[in-house]
Amino acid sequence: VAMDTREYIVERLRTGAWISGEVVSDALGISRAAVSKHIAALRAAGCEIASASRKGYRLVSEPDRLVREAVAPYLDTLVVGREWHYEAQVSSTNALAREAALRGASEGAVFVADEQVGGRGRRGREWVSPPGCGIYVSVLLRPQLPPDALPLLTLMAAVAVVRAIADVGAGEARIKWPNDILLGGHKVCGILTEMVADAESLACVILGIGLNVNTPPELLPERPLFPAGSLASVAGRRLPRARLLARLLNALDEGYAELIEQGGRPMLAAWEARSDLVGRRVSVARVNDTVTGVAEGLDSSGALVIRTDSGERQLILSGDISYCR
Ligand code: BTN
């Protein structure tokens, strides 16, 4: 509740005009004292807010740092973000999370960096991660789930990203199997899930998410099929990283709890609804071969179901997909 109140206040202030405390308290049905408490919390989070008697409040500048204090006002999670590790520059947040996992970091630990100099993508590719532009985050989970539920966690993360993008008003993104997020036909986000087994063989999972938020397109690599883009380049305006990260972690926290309590079914339905895959003719390049056919959807384990030209039903767990015409 406090989170939505604060977001509402920031949203109102974002017009740049003076807004009186009275207007805010009337609109929200809270006291003037409560309004000034929220203003104080926002200032503590790094918002520069001018105040003047009779005029009220005015937003001078908003921080866009990903330190805990900047994100916490919008965070509404039980597990994700209990532990917070922020670094200005790292090699890779997934690598950081892996080391911490082996040292016993707790479930839900978040590793976020302003810049990655060794950001990694799937299949050994590089993930371009310039400073101040994107969200580079890894979340450590210690799921009480069978190991074959791993693909479900990745799919869940993709749904969470799409929700977060919609939540900040940047548009309706789509998921390209297994876990690329496309906005306006551009790849704006990638997910790299990794497993860690420590000495006690308690497996833990690292969900690594890279989101191009305000990244200038000229810094992004050229990709042949689905060109790389950023939310800002597609949405046409800069987006607040801290709020987007909070929305993402909120959605992950909720999605993770749902997966554990209700199994994969609701998540798989949500995934399919956000993908443009079903019914499409696709071609999946695997390590040793390529499978071509019509995508029928996901099975209960999260595998892609393809009906090949010879009428065979193939289950695919990993590969690079392209859409055929
Ligand atoms: C892909 O689409 O190939 C996956 C990209 C995943 C990038 C993220 S950024 C945070 C985390 N740390 C990394 O080194 N990679 C992931």
mmCIF file with all atom_site columns, N, CA and C in Angstrom, residues 37-91:
data_model
loop_
_atom_site.group_PDB
_atom_site.id
_atom_site.type_symbol
_atom_site.label_atom_id
_atom_site.label_alt_id
_atom_site.label_comp_id
_atom_site.label_asym_id
_atom_site.label_entity_id
_atom_site.label_seq_id
_atom_site.pdbx_PDB_ins_code
_atom_site.Cartn_x
_atom_site.Cartn_y
_atom_site.Cartn_z
_atom_site.occupancy
_atom_site.B_iso_or_equiv
_atom_site.pdbx_formal_charge
_atom_site.auth_seq_id
_atom_site.auth_comp_id
_atom_site.auth_asym_id
_atom_site.auth_atom_id
_atom_site.pdbx_PDB_model_num
ATOM 1   N N  . LYS A 1 37 ? 5.271  12.396  5.417   1.00 0.00 ? 37 LYS A N  1
ATOM 2   C CA . LYS A 1 37 ? 6.095  11.207  5.694   1.00 0.00 ? 37 LYS A CA 1
ATOM 3   C C  . LYS A 1 37 ? 6.507  10.514  4.396   1.00 0.00 ? 37 LYS A C  1
ATOM 4   N N  . HIS A 1 38 ? 5.566  10.406  3.469   1.00 0.00 ? 38 HIS A N  1
ATOM 5   C CA . HIS A 1 38 ? 5.905  9.779   2.188   1.00 0.00 ? 38 HIS A CA 1
ATOM 6   C C  . HIS A 1 38 ? 6.943  10.609  1.436   1.00 0.00 ? 38 HIS A C  1
ATOM 7   N N  . ILE A 1 39 ? 6.805  11.935  1.513   1.00 0.00 ? 39 ILE A N  1
ATOM 8   C CA . ILE A 1 39 ? 7.781  12.814  0.866   1.00 0.00 ? 39 ILE A CA 1
ATOM 9   C C  . ILE A 1 39 ? 9.164  12.578  1.477   1.00 0.00 ? 39 ILE A C  1
ATOM 10  N N  . ALA A 1 40 ? 9.190  12.449  2.804   1.00 0.00 ? 40 ALA A N  1
ATOM 11  C CA . ALA A 1 40 ? 10.473 12.209  3.484   1.00 0.00 ? 40 ALA A CA 1
ATOM 12  C C  . ALA A 1 40 ? 11.083 10.888  3.016   1.00 0.00 ? 40 ALA A C  1
ATOM 13  N N  . ALA A 1 41 ? 10.232 9.866   2.874   1.00 0.00 ? 41 ALA A N  1
ATOM 14  C CA . ALA A 1 41 ? 10.735 8.557   2.432   1.00 0.00 ? 41 ALA A CA 1
ATOM 15  C C  . ALA A 1 41 ? 11.285 8.654   1.014   1.00 0.00 ? 41 ALA A C  1
ATOM 16  N N  . LEU A 1 42 ? 10.609 9.414   0.168   1.00 0.00 ? 42 LEU A N  1
ATOM 17  C CA . LEU A 1 42 ? 11.073 9.565   -1.213  1.00 0.00 ? 42 LEU A CA 1
ATOM 18  C C  . LEU A 1 42 ? 12.398 10.323  -1.261  1.00 0.00 ? 42 LEU A C  1
ATOM 19  N N  . ARG A 1 43 ? 12.528 11.318  -0.370  1.00 0.00 ? 43 ARG A N  1
ATOM 20  C CA . ARG A 1 43 ? 13.799 12.053  -0.320  1.00 0.00 ? 43 ARG A CA 1
ATOM 21  C C  . ARG A 1 43 ? 14.908 11.126  0.144   1.00 0.00 ? 43 ARG A C  1
ATOM 22  N N  . ALA A 1 44 ? 14.572 10.300  1.128   1.00 0.00 ? 44 ALA A N  1
ATOM 23  C CA . ALA A 1 44 ? 15.570 9.348   1.623   1.00 0.00 ? 44 ALA A CA 1
ATOM 24  C C  . ALA A 1 44 ? 15.992 8.401   0.509   1.00 0.00 ? 44 ALA A C  1
ATOM 25  N N  . ALA A 1 45 ? 15.062 8.147   -0.409  1.00 0.00 ? 45 ALA A N  1
ATOM 26  C CA . ALA A 1 45 ? 15.374 7.240   -1.519  1.00 0.00 ? 45 ALA A CA 1
ATOM 27  C C  . ALA A 1 45 ? 16.149 7.958   -2.624  1.00 0.00 ? 45 ALA A C  1
ATOM 28  N N  . GLY A 1 46 ? 16.406 9.254   -2.425  1.00 0.00 ? 46 GLY A N  1
ATOM 29  C CA . GLY A 1 46 ? 17.252 9.962   -3.385  1.00 0.00 ? 46 GLY A CA 1
ATOM 30  C C  . GLY A 1 46 ? 16.519 10.929  -4.304  1.00 0.00 ? 46 GLY A C  1
ATOM 31  N N  . CYS A 1 47 ? 15.192 11.025  -4.145  1.00 0.00 ? 47 CYS A N  1
ATOM 32  C CA . CYS A 1 47 ? 14.454 12.010  -4.948  1.00 0.00 ? 47 CYS A CA 1
ATOM 33  C C  . CYS A 1 47 ? 14.761 13.400  -4.391  1.00 0.00 ? 47 CYS A C  1
ATOM 34  N N  . GLU A 1 48 ? 15.018 14.327  -5.282  1.00 0.00 ? 48 GLU A N  1
ATOM 35  C CA . GLU A 1 48 ? 15.207 15.698  -4.834  1.00 0.00 ? 48 GLU A CA 1
ATOM 36  C C  . GLU A 1 48 ? 13.860 16.396  -4.973  1.00 0.00 ? 48 GLU A C  1
ATOM 37  N N  . ILE A 1 49 ? 13.238 16.757  -3.850  1.00 0.00 ? 49 ILE A N  1
ATOM 38  C CA . ILE A 1 49 ? 11.907 17.356  -3.888  1.00 0.00 ? 49 ILE A CA 1
ATOM 39  C C  . ILE A 1 49 ? 11.954 18.710  -3.192  1.00 0.00 ? 49 ILE A C  1
ATOM 40  N N  . ALA A 1 50 ? 11.630 19.744  -3.948  1.00 0.00 ? 50 ALA A N  1
ATOM 41  C CA . ALA A 1 50 ? 11.601 21.078  -3.355  1.00 0.00 ? 50 ALA A CA 1
ATOM 42  C C  . ALA A 1 50 ? 10.262 21.265  -2.656  1.00 0.00 ? 50 ALA A C  1
ATOM 43  N N  . SER A 1 51 ? 10.256 22.030  -1.564  1.00 0.00 ? 51 SER A N  1
ATOM 44  C CA . SER A 1 51 ? 8.967  22.333  -0.950  1.00 0.00 ? 51 SER A CA 1
ATOM 45  C C  . SER A 1 51 ? 8.919  23.813  -0.609  1.00 0.00 ? 51 SER A C  1
ATOM 46  N N  . ALA A 1 52 ? 7.744  24.390  -0.701  1.00 0.00 ? 52 ALA A N  1
ATOM 47  C CA . ALA A 1 52 ? 7.573  25.793  -0.387  1.00 0.00 ? 52 ALA A CA 1
ATOM 48  C C  . ALA A 1 52 ? 6.187  25.973  0.206   1.00 0.00 ? 52 ALA A C  1
ATOM 49  N N  . SER A 1 53 ? 6.108  26.826  1.205   1.00 0.00 ? 53 SER A N  1
ATOM 50  C CA . SER A 1 53 ? 4.806  27.024  1.830   1.00 0.00 ? 53 SER A CA 1
ATOM 51  C C  . SER A 1 53 ? 3.849  27.582  0.782   1.00 0.00 ? 53 SER A C  1
ATOM 52  N N  . ARG A 1 54 ? 2.618  27.197  0.901   1.00 0.00 ? 54 ARG A N  1
ATOM 53  C CA . ARG A 1 54 ? 1.543  27.553  -0.042  1.00 0.00 ? 54 ARG A CA 1
ATOM 54  C C  . ARG A 1 54 ? 1.631  26.828  -1.383  1.00 0.00 ? 54 ARG A C  1
ATOM 55  N N  . LYS A 1 55 ? 2.858  26.658  -1.912  1.00 0.00 ? 55 LYS A N  1
ATOM 56  C CA . LYS A 1 55 ? 2.969  26.009  -3.220  1.00 0.00 ? 55 LYS A CA 1
ATOM 57  C C  . LYS A 1 55 ? 2.915  24.490  -3.100  1.00 0.00 ? 55 LYS A C  1
ATOM 58  N N  . GLY A 1 56 ? 3.580  23.958  -2.092  1.00 0.00 ? 56 GLY A N  1
ATOM 59  C CA . GLY A 1 56 ? 3.608  22.507  -1.920  1.00 0.00 ? 56 GLY A CA 1
ATOM 60  C C  . GLY A 1 56 ? 4.935  21.911  -2.331  1.00 0.00 ? 56 GLY A C  1
ATOM 61  N N  . TYR A 1 57 ? 4.867  20.889  -3.176  1.00 0.00 ? 57 TYR A N  1
ATOM 62  C CA . TYR A 1 57 ? 6.079  20.146  -3.531  1.00 0.00 ? 57 TYR A CA 1
ATOM 63  C C  . TYR A 1 57 ? 6.347  20.188  -5.033  1.00 0.00 ? 57 TYR A C  1
ATOM 64  N N  . ARG A 1 58 ? 7.632  20.054  -5.352  1.00 0.00 ? 58 ARG A N  1
ATOM 65  C CA . ARG A 1 58 ? 8.020  19.974  -6.755  1.00 0.00 ? 58 ARG A CA 1
ATOM 66  C C  . ARG A 1 58 ? 9.190  19.007  -6.897  1.00 0.00 ? 58 ARG A C  1
ATOM 67  N N  . LEU A 1 59 ? 9.118  18.144  -7.894  1.00 0.00 ? 59 LEU A N  1
ATOM 68  C CA . LEU A 1 59 ? 10.189 17.169  -8.111  1.00 0.00 ? 59 LEU A CA 1
ATOM 69  C C  . LEU A 1 59 ? 11.308 17.803  -8.919  1.00 0.00 ? 59 LEU A C  1
ATOM 70  N N  . VAL A 1 60 ? 12.487 17.875  -8.318  1.00 0.00 ? 60 VAL A N  1
ATOM 71  C CA . VAL A 1 60 ? 13.620 18.498  -9.010  1.00 0.00 ? 60 VAL A CA 1
ATOM 72  C C  . VAL A 1 60 ? 14.386 17.438  -9.805  1.00 0.00 ? 60 VAL A C  1
ATOM 73  N N  . SER A 1 61 ? 14.672 16.327  -9.157  1.00 0.00 ? 61 SER A N  1
ATOM 74  C CA . SER A 1 61 ? 15.338 15.256  -9.894  1.00 0.00 ? 61 SER A CA 1
ATOM 75  C C  . SER A 1 61 ? 15.057 13.920  -9.230  1.00 0.00 ? 61 SER A C  1
ATOM 76  N N  . GLU A 1 62 ? 15.136 12.899  -10.030 1.00 0.00 ? 62 GLU A N  1
ATOM 77  C CA . GLU A 1 62 ? 14.891 11.545  -9.538  1.00 0.00 ? 62 GLU A CA 1
ATOM 78  C C  . GLU A 1 62 ? 16.177 10.767  -9.662  1.00 0.00 ? 62 GLU A C  1
ATOM 79  N N  . PRO A 1 63 ? 16.494 9.958   -8.701  1.00 0.00 ? 63 PRO A N  1
ATOM 80  C CA . PRO A 1 63 ? 17.723 9.187   -8.826  1.00 0.00 ? 63 PRO A CA 1
ATOM 81  C C  . PRO A 1 63 ? 17.451 8.025   -9.757  1.00 0.00 ? 63 PRO A C  1
ATOM 82  N N  . ASP A 1 64 ? 18.448 7.502   -10.315 1.00 0.00 ? 64 ASP A N  1
ATOM 83  C CA . ASP A 1 64 ? 18.198 6.282   -11.057 1.00 0.00 ? 64 ASP A CA 1
ATOM 84  C C  . ASP A 1 64 ? 19.260 5.260   -10.721 1.00 0.00 ? 64 ASP A C  1
ATOM 85  N N  . ARG A 1 65 ? 19.555 5.171   -9.444  1.00 0.00 ? 65 ARG A N  1
ATOM 86  C CA . ARG A 1 65 ? 20.565 4.237   -8.999  1.00 0.00 ? 65 ARG A CA 1
ATOM 87  C C  . ARG A 1 65 ? 19.874 2.957   -8.568  1.00 0.00 ? 65 ARG A C  1
ATOM 88  N N  . LEU A 1 66 ? 20.638 1.886   -8.588  1.00 0.00 ? 66 LEU A N  1
ATOM 89  C CA . LEU A 1 66 ? 20.035 0.598   -8.266  1.00 0.00 ? 66 LEU A CA 1
ATOM 90  C C  . LEU A 1 66 ? 20.482 0.093   -6.897  1.00 0.00 ? 66 LEU A C  1
ATOM 91  N N  . VAL A 1 67 ? 20.935 1.030   -6.067  1.00 0.00 ? 67 VAL A N  1
ATOM 92  C CA . VAL A 1 67 ? 21.266 0.660   -4.688  1.00 0.00 ? 67 VAL A CA 1
ATOM 93  C C  . VAL A 1 67 ? 19.966 0.320   -3.957  1.00 0.00 ? 67 VAL A C  1
ATOM 94  N N  . ARG A 1 68 ? 20.092 -0.423  -2.882  1.00 0.00 ? 68 ARG A N  1
ATOM 95  C CA . ARG A 1 68 ? 18.905 -0.892  -2.180  1.00 0.00 ? 68 ARG A CA 1
ATOM 96  C C  . ARG A 1 68 ? 17.964 0.248   -1.775  1.00 0.00 ? 68 ARG A C  1
ATOM 97  N N  . GLU A 1 69 ? 18.544 1.354   -1.257  1.00 0.00 ? 69 GLU A N  1
ATOM 98  C CA . GLU A 1 69 ? 17.707 2.454   -0.752  1.00 0.00 ? 69 GLU A CA 1
ATOM 99  C C  . GLU A 1 69 ? 16.844 3.064   -1.863  1.00 0.00 ? 69 GLU A C  1
ATOM 100 N N  . ALA A 1 70 ? 17.343 3.034   -3.099  1.00 0.00 ? 70 ALA A N  1
ATOM 101 C CA . ALA A 1 70 ? 16.594 3.643   -4.193  1.00 0.00 ? 70 ALA A CA 1
ATOM 102 C C  . ALA A 1 70 ? 15.465 2.743   -4.673  1.00 0.00 ? 70 ALA A C  1
ATOM 103 N N  . VAL A 1 71 ? 15.651 1.435   -4.499  1.00 0.00 ? 71 VAL A N  1
ATOM 104 C CA . VAL A 1 71 ? 14.678 0.478   -5.024  1.00 0.00 ? 71 VAL A CA 1
ATOM 105 C C  . VAL A 1 71 ? 13.649 0.103   -3.957  1.00 0.00 ? 71 VAL A C  1
ATOM 106 N N  . ALA A 1 72 ? 14.110 0.057   -2.708  1.00 0.00 ? 72 ALA A N  1
ATOM 107 C CA . ALA A 1 72 ? 13.275 -0.430  -1.603  1.00 0.00 ? 72 ALA A CA 1
ATOM 108 C C  . ALA A 1 72 ? 11.901 0.237   -1.482  1.00 0.00 ? 72 ALA A C  1
ATOM 109 N N  . PRO A 1 73 ? 11.779 1.560   -1.743  1.00 0.00 ? 73 PRO A N  1
ATOM 110 C CA . PRO A 1 73 ? 10.460 2.175   -1.574  1.00 0.00 ? 73 PRO A CA 1
ATOM 111 C C  . PRO A 1 73 ? 9.385  1.558   -2.464  1.00 0.00 ? 73 PRO A C  1
ATOM 112 N N  . TYR A 1 74 ? 9.794  0.918   -3.555  1.00 0.00 ? 74 TYR A N  1
ATOM 113 C CA . TYR A 1 74 ? 8.820  0.342   -4.485  1.00 0.00 ? 74 TYR A CA 1
ATOM 114 C C  . TYR A 1 74 ? 8.750  -1.173  -4.375  1.00 0.00 ? 74 TYR A C  1
ATOM 115 N N  . LEU A 1 75 ? 9.540  -1.714  -3.471  1.00 0.00 ? 75 LEU A N  1
ATOM 116 C CA . LEU A 1 75 ? 9.668  -3.165  -3.376  1.00 0.00 ? 75 LEU A CA 1
ATOM 117 C C  . LEU A 1 75 ? 8.587  -3.732  -2.474  1.00 0.00 ? 75 LEU A C  1
ATOM 118 N N  . ASP A 1 76 ? 8.009  -4.856  -2.910  1.00 0.00 ? 76 ASP A N  1
ATOM 119 C CA . ASP A 1 76 ? 6.923  -5.455  -2.147  1.00 0.00 ? 76 ASP A CA 1
ATOM 120 C C  . ASP A 1 76 ? 7.079  -6.978  -2.261  1.00 0.00 ? 76 ASP A C  1
ATOM 121 N N  . THR A 1 77 ? 8.126  -7.506  -1.637  1.00 0.00 ? 77 THR A N  1
ATOM 122 C CA . THR A 1 77 ? 8.443  -8.923  -1.809  1.00 0.00 ? 77 THR A CA 1
ATOM 123 C C  . THR A 1 77 ? 8.619  -9.612  -0.468  1.00 0.00 ? 77 THR A C  1
ATOM 124 N N  . LEU A 1 78 ? 8.481  -10.924 -0.487  1.00 0.00 ? 78 LEU A N  1
ATOM 125 C CA . LEU A 1 78 ? 8.707  -11.706 0.730   1.00 0.00 ? 78 LEU A CA 1
ATOM 126 C C  . LEU A 1 78 ? 10.099 -12.319 0.740   1.00 0.00 ? 78 LEU A C  1
ATOM 127 N N  . VAL A 1 79 ? 10.497 -12.873 -0.403  1.00 0.00 ? 79 VAL A N  1
ATOM 128 C CA . VAL A 1 79 ? 11.750 -13.626 -0.459  1.00 0.00 ? 79 VAL A CA 1
ATOM 129 C C  . VAL A 1 79 ? 12.819 -12.882 -1.268  1.00 0.00 ? 79 VAL A C  1
ATOM 130 N N  . VAL A 1 80 ? 12.420 -12.432 -2.439  1.00 0.00 ? 80 VAL A N  1
ATOM 131 C CA . VAL A 1 80 ? 13.385 -11.826 -3.352  1.00 0.00 ? 80 VAL A CA 1
ATOM 132 C C  . VAL A 1 80 ? 13.816 -10.450 -2.825  1.00 0.00 ? 80 VAL A C  1
ATOM 133 N N  . GLY A 1 81 ? 15.127 -10.264 -2.681  1.00 0.00 ? 81 GLY A N  1
ATOM 134 C CA . GLY A 1 81 ? 15.631 -8.976  -2.219  1.00 0.00 ? 81 GLY A CA 1
ATOM 135 C C  . GLY A 1 81 ? 15.880 -8.903  -0.720  1.00 0.00 ? 81 GLY A C  1
ATOM 136 N N  . ARG A 1 82 ? 15.728 -10.037 -0.024  1.00 0.00 ? 82 ARG A N  1
ATOM 137 C CA . ARG A 1 82 ? 16.033 -10.036 1.418   1.00 0.00 ? 82 ARG A CA 1
ATOM 138 C C  . ARG A 1 82 ? 17.493 -9.691  1.648   1.00 0.00 ? 82 ARG A C  1
ATOM 139 N N  . GLU A 1 83 ? 18.321 -10.155 0.712   1.00 0.00 ? 83 GLU A N  1
ATOM 140 C CA . GLU A 1 83 ? 19.750 -9.840  0.752   1.00 0.00 ? 83 GLU A CA 1
ATOM 141 C C  . GLU A 1 83 ? 20.008 -9.029  -0.509  1.00 0.00 ? 83 GLU A C  1
ATOM 142 N N  . TRP A 1 84 ? 20.810 -7.972  -0.413  1.00 0.00 ? 84 TRP A N  1
ATOM 143 C CA . TRP A 1 84 ? 20.997 -7.078  -1.565  1.00 0.00 ? 84 TRP A CA 1
ATOM 144 C C  . TRP A 1 84 ? 22.477 -6.793  -1.755  1.00 0.00 ? 84 TRP A C  1
ATOM 145 N N  . HIS A 1 85 ? 22.980 -7.080  -2.948  1.00 0.00 ? 85 HIS A N  1
ATOM 146 C CA . HIS A 1 85 ? 24.387 -6.810  -3.241  1.00 0.00 ? 85 HIS A CA 1
ATOM 147 C C  . HIS A 1 85 ? 24.445 -5.911  -4.469  1.00 0.00 ? 85 HIS A C  1
ATOM 148 N N  . TYR A 1 86 ? 24.904 -4.694  -4.257  1.00 0.00 ? 86 TYR A N  1
ATOM 149 C CA . TYR A 1 86 ? 25.021 -3.765  -5.382  1.00 0.00 ? 86 TYR A CA 1
ATOM 150 C C  . TYR A 1 86 ? 26.497 -3.480  -5.643  1.00 0.00 ? 86 TYR A C  1
ATOM 151 N N  . GLU A 1 87 ? 26.886 -3.484  -6.893  1.00 0.00 ? 87 GLU A N  1
ATOM 152 C CA . GLU A 1 87 ? 28.252 -3.115  -7.261  1.00 0.00 ? 87 GLU A CA 1
ATOM 153 C C  . GLU A 1 87 ? 28.178 -2.139  -8.432  1.00 0.00 ? 87 GLU A C  1
ATOM 154 N N  . ALA A 1 88 ? 29.061 -1.134  -8.423  1.00 0.00 ? 88 ALA A N  1
ATOM 155 C CA . ALA A 1 88 ? 29.086 -0.204  -9.540  1.00 0.00 ? 88 ALA A CA 1
ATOM 156 C C  . ALA A 1 88 ? 29.542 -0.938  -10.805 1.00 0.00 ? 88 ALA A C  1
ATOM 157 N N  . GLN A 1 89 ? 30.548 -1.786  -10.657 1.00 0.00 ? 89 GLN A N  1
ATOM 158 C CA . GLN A 1 89 ? 31.049 -2.519  -11.828 1.00 0.00 ? 89 GLN A CA 1
ATOM 159 C C  . GLN A 1 89 ? 31.441 -3.936  -11.443 1.00 0.00 ? 89 GLN A C  1
ATOM 160 N N  . VAL A 1 90 ? 30.967 -4.891  -12.195 1.00 0.00 ? 90 VAL A N  1
ATOM 161 C CA . VAL A 1 90 ? 31.367 -6.284  -11.966 1.00 0.00 ? 90 VAL A CA 1
ATOM 162 C C  . VAL A 1 90 ? 31.697 -6.919  -13.300 1.00 0.00 ? 90 VAL A C  1
ATOM 163 N N  . SER A 1 91 ? 32.265 -8.098  -13.215 1.00 0.00 ? 91 SER A N  1
ATOM 164 C CA . SER A 1 91 ? 32.463 -8.856  -14.431 1.00 0.00 ? 91 SER A CA 1
ATOM 165 C C  . SER A 1 91 ? 31.083 -9.314  -14.894 1.00 0.00 ? 91 SER A C  1
#
